[in-house]
mmCIF file with all atom_site columns, C-alpha atoms in Angstrom:
data_model
loop_
_atom_site.group_PDB
_atom_site.id
_atom_site.type_symbol
_atom_site.label_atom_id
_atom_site.label_alt_id
_atom_site.label_comp_id
_atom_site.label_asym_id
_atom_site.label_entity_id
_atom_site.label_seq_id
_atom_site.pdbx_PDB_ins_code
_atom_site.Cartn_x
_atom_site.Cartn_y
_atom_site.Cartn_z
_atom_site.occupancy
_atom_site.B_iso_or_equiv
_atom_site.pdbx_formal_charge
_atom_site.auth_seq_id
_atom_site.auth_comp_id
_atom_site.auth_asym_id
_atom_site.auth_atom_id
_atom_site.pdbx_PDB_model_num
ATOM 1   C CA . GLN A 1 1   ? 0.021  -0.020 0.014   1.00 0.00 ? 1   GLN A CA 1
ATOM 2   C CA . VAL A 1 2   ? 1.023  3.604  -0.506  1.00 0.00 ? 2   VAL A CA 1
ATOM 3   C CA . GLN A 1 3   ? 3.065  5.255  2.195   1.00 0.00 ? 3   GLN A CA 1
ATOM 4   C CA . LEU A 1 4   ? 4.403  8.771  2.589   1.00 0.00 ? 4   LEU A CA 1
ATOM 5   C CA . VAL A 1 5   ? 7.334  9.000  5.033   1.00 0.00 ? 5   VAL A CA 1
ATOM 6   C CA . GLU A 1 6   ? 8.647  12.333 6.096   1.00 0.00 ? 6   GLU A CA 1
ATOM 7   C CA . SER A 1 7   ? 12.001 13.157 7.627   1.00 0.00 ? 7   SER A CA 1
ATOM 8   C CA . GLY A 1 8   ? 14.207 16.128 8.468   1.00 0.00 ? 8   GLY A CA 1
ATOM 9   C CA . GLY A 1 9   ? 12.283 18.004 11.120  1.00 0.00 ? 9   GLY A CA 1
ATOM 10  C CA . GLY A 1 10  ? 13.875 19.277 14.302  1.00 0.00 ? 10  GLY A CA 1
ATOM 11  C CA . LEU A 1 11  ? 14.811 22.159 16.447  1.00 0.00 ? 11  LEU A CA 1
ATOM 12  C CA . VAL A 1 12  ? 16.445 25.294 14.910  1.00 0.00 ? 12  VAL A CA 1
ATOM 13  C CA . GLN A 1 13  ? 17.114 28.851 16.002  1.00 0.00 ? 13  GLN A CA 1
ATOM 14  C CA . ALA A 1 14  ? 15.334 31.757 14.571  1.00 0.00 ? 14  ALA A CA 1
ATOM 15  C CA . GLY A 1 15  ? 17.033 32.855 11.294  1.00 0.00 ? 15  GLY A CA 1
ATOM 16  C CA . GLY A 1 16  ? 18.197 29.315 10.629  1.00 0.00 ? 16  GLY A CA 1
ATOM 17  C CA . SER A 1 17  ? 17.414 26.789 7.917   1.00 0.00 ? 17  SER A CA 1
ATOM 18  C CA . LEU A 1 18  ? 15.951 23.316 7.710   1.00 0.00 ? 18  LEU A CA 1
ATOM 19  C CA . THR A 1 19  ? 15.022 20.946 4.969   1.00 0.00 ? 19  THR A CA 1
ATOM 20  C CA . VAL A 1 20  ? 12.260 18.401 5.334   1.00 0.00 ? 20  VAL A CA 1
ATOM 21  C CA . SER A 1 21  ? 11.664 15.637 2.830   1.00 0.00 ? 21  SER A CA 1
ATOM 22  C CA . CYS A 1 22  ? 8.853  13.173 2.079   1.00 0.00 ? 22  CYS A CA 1
ATOM 23  C CA . ALA A 1 23  ? 9.263  9.903  0.092   1.00 0.00 ? 23  ALA A CA 1
ATOM 24  C CA . ALA A 1 24  ? 6.292  8.024  -1.368  1.00 0.00 ? 24  ALA A CA 1
ATOM 25  C CA . SER A 1 25  ? 6.364  4.366  -1.953  1.00 0.00 ? 25  SER A CA 1
ATOM 26  C CA . GLY A 1 26  ? 4.126  1.354  -2.615  1.00 0.00 ? 26  GLY A CA 1
ATOM 27  C CA . GLY A 1 27  ? 2.441  0.394  -5.818  1.00 0.00 ? 27  GLY A CA 1
ATOM 28  C CA . ILE A 1 28  ? 2.643  3.899  -7.397  1.00 0.00 ? 28  ILE A CA 1
ATOM 29  C CA . PHE A 1 29  ? 1.752  4.347  -10.985 1.00 0.00 ? 29  PHE A CA 1
ATOM 30  C CA . SER A 1 30  ? 2.166  8.161  -11.086 1.00 0.00 ? 30  SER A CA 1
ATOM 31  C CA . ILE A 1 31  ? 2.081  11.203 -8.803  1.00 0.00 ? 31  ILE A CA 1
ATOM 32  C CA . ASN A 1 32  ? 0.342  14.405 -9.656  1.00 0.00 ? 32  ASN A CA 1
ATOM 33  C CA . ASP A 1 33  ? 0.566  17.396 -7.329  1.00 0.00 ? 33  ASP A CA 1
ATOM 34  C CA . MET A 1 34  ? 2.617  17.090 -4.162  1.00 0.00 ? 34  MET A CA 1
ATOM 35  C CA . GLY A 1 35  ? 2.556  19.578 -1.277  1.00 0.00 ? 35  GLY A CA 1
ATOM 36  C CA . TRP A 1 36  ? 3.372  20.595 2.266   1.00 0.00 ? 36  TRP A CA 1
ATOM 37  C CA . TYR A 1 37  ? 0.925  21.693 4.968   1.00 0.00 ? 37  TYR A CA 1
ATOM 38  C CA . ARG A 1 38  ? 1.411  22.652 8.562   1.00 0.00 ? 38  ARG A CA 1
ATOM 39  C CA . GLN A 1 39  ? -0.651 22.536 11.714  1.00 0.00 ? 39  GLN A CA 1
ATOM 40  C CA . THR A 1 40  ? -0.238 24.059 15.206  1.00 0.00 ? 40  THR A CA 1
ATOM 41  C CA . PRO A 1 41  ? -2.041 23.150 18.393  1.00 0.00 ? 41  PRO A CA 1
ATOM 42  C CA . LEU A 1 42  ? -3.999 26.410 18.268  1.00 0.00 ? 42  LEU A CA 1
ATOM 43  C CA . LYS A 1 43  ? -5.417 25.833 14.758  1.00 0.00 ? 43  LYS A CA 1
ATOM 44  C CA . GLN A 1 44  ? -7.753 22.973 13.883  1.00 0.00 ? 44  GLN A CA 1
ATOM 45  C CA . GLN A 1 45  ? -7.074 23.114 10.179  1.00 0.00 ? 45  GLN A CA 1
ATOM 46  C CA . ARG A 1 46  ? -3.907 22.379 8.378   1.00 0.00 ? 46  ARG A CA 1
ATOM 47  C CA . GLU A 1 47  ? -2.764 25.323 6.398   1.00 0.00 ? 47  GLU A CA 1
ATOM 48  C CA . LEU A 1 48  ? -1.139 25.167 2.944   1.00 0.00 ? 48  LEU A CA 1
ATOM 49  C CA . VAL A 1 49  ? 2.572  25.923 2.816   1.00 0.00 ? 49  VAL A CA 1
ATOM 50  C CA . ALA A 1 50  ? 3.522  25.050 -0.734  1.00 0.00 ? 50  ALA A CA 1
ATOM 51  C CA . THR A 1 51  ? 2.553  22.812 -3.594  1.00 0.00 ? 51  THR A CA 1
ATOM 52  C CA . ILE A 1 52  ? 4.281  21.567 -6.715  1.00 0.00 ? 52  ILE A CA 1
ATOM 53  C CA . THR A 1 53  ? 2.916  19.955 -9.863  1.00 0.00 ? 53  THR A CA 1
ATOM 54  C CA . SER A 1 54  ? 4.409  16.994 -11.644 1.00 0.00 ? 54  SER A CA 1
ATOM 55  C CA . GLY A 1 55  ? 5.797  19.527 -14.174 1.00 0.00 ? 55  GLY A CA 1
ATOM 56  C CA . GLY A 1 56  ? 7.454  21.614 -11.516 1.00 0.00 ? 56  GLY A CA 1
ATOM 57  C CA . SER A 1 57  ? 5.054  24.581 -11.161 1.00 0.00 ? 57  SER A CA 1
ATOM 58  C CA . THR A 1 58  ? 4.995  25.850 -7.623  1.00 0.00 ? 58  THR A CA 1
ATOM 59  C CA . ASN A 1 59  ? 2.631  27.747 -5.331  1.00 0.00 ? 59  ASN A CA 1
ATOM 60  C CA . TYR A 1 60  ? 3.398  29.273 -1.959  1.00 0.00 ? 60  TYR A CA 1
ATOM 61  C CA . ALA A 1 61  ? 1.465  30.677 0.987   1.00 0.00 ? 61  ALA A CA 1
ATOM 62  C CA . ASP A 1 62  ? 2.100  34.378 1.320   1.00 0.00 ? 62  ASP A CA 1
ATOM 63  C CA . SER A 1 63  ? 3.651  33.917 4.713   1.00 0.00 ? 63  SER A CA 1
ATOM 64  C CA . VAL A 1 64  ? 6.534  31.785 3.319   1.00 0.00 ? 64  VAL A CA 1
ATOM 65  C CA . LYS A 1 65  ? 7.092  33.359 -0.099  1.00 0.00 ? 65  LYS A CA 1
ATOM 66  C CA . GLY A 1 66  ? 10.803 34.190 -0.563  1.00 0.00 ? 66  GLY A CA 1
ATOM 67  C CA . ARG A 1 67  ? 11.852 32.094 2.483   1.00 0.00 ? 67  ARG A CA 1
ATOM 68  C CA . PHE A 1 68  ? 10.645 28.502 1.570   1.00 0.00 ? 68  PHE A CA 1
ATOM 69  C CA . SER A 1 69  ? 11.340 26.532 -1.600  1.00 0.00 ? 69  SER A CA 1
ATOM 70  C CA . ILE A 1 70  ? 9.570  23.357 -2.610  1.00 0.00 ? 70  ILE A CA 1
ATOM 71  C CA . SER A 1 71  ? 11.078 20.875 -5.090  1.00 0.00 ? 71  SER A CA 1
ATOM 72  C CA . ARG A 1 72  ? 10.618 17.330 -6.120  1.00 0.00 ? 72  ARG A CA 1
ATOM 73  C CA . ASP A 1 73  ? 12.573 14.436 -7.505  1.00 0.00 ? 73  ASP A CA 1
ATOM 74  C CA . ASN A 1 74  ? 10.133 12.462 -9.706  1.00 0.00 ? 74  ASN A CA 1
ATOM 75  C CA . ALA A 1 75  ? 12.509 9.513  -10.075 1.00 0.00 ? 75  ALA A CA 1
ATOM 76  C CA . LYS A 1 76  ? 12.599 9.046  -6.363  1.00 0.00 ? 76  LYS A CA 1
ATOM 77  C CA . ASN A 1 77  ? 8.883  9.980  -5.656  1.00 0.00 ? 77  ASN A CA 1
ATOM 78  C CA . THR A 1 78  ? 10.157 12.505 -3.226  1.00 0.00 ? 78  THR A CA 1
ATOM 79  C CA . VAL A 1 79  ? 9.202  16.164 -2.356  1.00 0.00 ? 79  VAL A CA 1
ATOM 80  C CA . TYR A 1 80  ? 11.403 18.542 -0.440  1.00 0.00 ? 80  TYR A CA 1
ATOM 81  C CA . LEU A 1 81  ? 10.813 21.743 1.450   1.00 0.00 ? 81  LEU A CA 1
ATOM 82  C CA . GLN A 1 82  ? 13.820 23.977 2.001   1.00 0.00 ? 82  GLN A CA 1
ATOM 83  C CA . MET A 1 83  ? 13.005 26.479 4.768   1.00 0.00 ? 83  MET A CA 1
ATOM 84  C CA . ASN A 1 84  ? 15.236 29.559 5.220   1.00 0.00 ? 84  ASN A CA 1
ATOM 85  C CA . SER A 1 85  ? 15.043 32.486 7.649   1.00 0.00 ? 85  SER A CA 1
ATOM 86  C CA . LEU A 1 86  ? 12.834 30.551 9.941   1.00 0.00 ? 86  LEU A CA 1
ATOM 87  C CA . GLN A 1 87  ? 10.841 32.298 12.539  1.00 0.00 ? 87  GLN A CA 1
ATOM 88  C CA . PRO A 1 88  ? 9.098  31.090 15.786  1.00 0.00 ? 88  PRO A CA 1
ATOM 89  C CA . GLU A 1 89  ? 5.704  31.441 14.001  1.00 0.00 ? 89  GLU A CA 1
ATOM 90  C CA . ASP A 1 90  ? 6.862  28.708 11.558  1.00 0.00 ? 90  ASP A CA 1
ATOM 91  C CA . THR A 1 91  ? 6.810  26.231 14.470  1.00 0.00 ? 91  THR A CA 1
ATOM 92  C CA . ALA A 1 92  ? 4.419  23.500 13.561  1.00 0.00 ? 92  ALA A CA 1
ATOM 93  C CA . VAL A 1 93  ? 3.925  19.913 12.531  1.00 0.00 ? 93  VAL A CA 1
ATOM 94  C CA . TYR A 1 94  ? 4.593  19.779 8.848   1.00 0.00 ? 94  TYR A CA 1
ATOM 95  C CA . TYR A 1 95  ? 2.732  17.230 6.707   1.00 0.00 ? 95  TYR A CA 1
ATOM 96  C CA . CYS A 1 96  ? 3.312  16.277 3.142   1.00 0.00 ? 96  CYS A CA 1
ATOM 97  C CA . ASN A 1 97  ? 0.587  15.083 0.795   1.00 0.00 ? 97  ASN A CA 1
ATOM 98  C CA . ALA A 1 98  ? 0.441  13.748 -2.687  1.00 0.00 ? 98  ALA A CA 1
ATOM 99  C CA . ASP A 1 99  ? -2.175 13.034 -5.305  1.00 0.00 ? 99  ASP A CA 1
ATOM 100 C CA . ILE A 1 100 ? -1.240 9.453  -6.272  1.00 0.00 ? 100 ILE A CA 1
ATOM 101 C CA . VAL A 1 101 ? -2.472 7.139  -8.916  1.00 0.00 ? 101 VAL A CA 1
ATOM 102 C CA . THR A 1 102 ? -2.135 3.413  -8.317  1.00 0.00 ? 102 THR A CA 1
ATOM 103 C CA . ARG A 1 103 ? -3.417 0.454  -10.357 1.00 0.00 ? 103 ARG A CA 1
ATOM 104 C CA . LEU A 1 104 ? -6.720 0.575  -8.433  1.00 0.00 ? 104 LEU A CA 1
ATOM 105 C CA . ARG A 1 105 ? -7.422 4.247  -7.700  1.00 0.00 ? 105 ARG A CA 1
ATOM 106 C CA . ARG A 1 106 ? -6.422 7.860  -7.501  1.00 0.00 ? 106 ARG A CA 1
ATOM 107 C CA . ARG A 1 107 ? -6.515 9.623  -4.188  1.00 0.00 ? 107 ARG A CA 1
ATOM 108 C CA . THR A 1 108 ? -4.677 11.966 -1.900  1.00 0.00 ? 108 THR A CA 1
ATOM 109 C CA . TYR A 1 109 ? -2.335 10.490 0.694   1.00 0.00 ? 109 TYR A CA 1
ATOM 110 C CA . TRP A 1 110 ? -0.835 12.152 3.775   1.00 0.00 ? 110 TRP A CA 1
ATOM 111 C CA . GLY A 1 111 ? 2.380  11.632 5.695   1.00 0.00 ? 111 GLY A CA 1
ATOM 112 C CA . GLN A 1 112 ? 2.510  11.147 9.407   1.00 0.00 ? 112 GLN A CA 1
ATOM 113 C CA . GLY A 1 113 ? 3.935  14.615 10.021  1.00 0.00 ? 113 GLY A CA 1
ATOM 114 C CA . THR A 1 114 ? 7.228  15.962 11.265  1.00 0.00 ? 114 THR A CA 1
ATOM 115 C CA . GLN A 1 115 ? 7.762  18.525 13.986  1.00 0.00 ? 115 GLN A CA 1
ATOM 116 C CA . VAL A 1 116 ? 9.562  21.679 13.180  1.00 0.00 ? 116 VAL A CA 1
ATOM 117 C CA . THR A 1 117 ? 10.342 23.965 16.216  1.00 0.00 ? 117 THR A CA 1
ATOM 118 C CA . VAL A 1 118 ? 11.919 27.336 15.858  1.00 0.00 ? 118 VAL A CA 1
ATOM 119 C CA . SER A 1 119 ? 13.347 28.922 19.026  1.00 0.00 ? 119 SER A CA 1
ATOM 120 C CA . SER A 1 120 ? 13.643 32.705 19.457  1.00 0.00 ? 120 SER A CA 1
#
């Protein structure tokens, strides 16, 4: 079955950088859009951080434009999020998602989340 496994979260000081990655595996025929979302304890809903199409077109939340960069390696079924100039308000659990086509269906899958903590 399809799995999305994230890695790379951790603790960083304000102004620092961190890269998180997410690898998809398991019976994949193709992957359309991939993206990163984040959620804090105060917010019920996950908010969009960035998305990238299979052709490489990107979209960013206003709050991260110019600081974060999303990319993907289609050969490895992996999406990355490079985060620069991190601020305490970027502290959240970061989730990747992907629109995946398998032999049986097409649906959106989510990773388990990785914690990013930015200290002031």
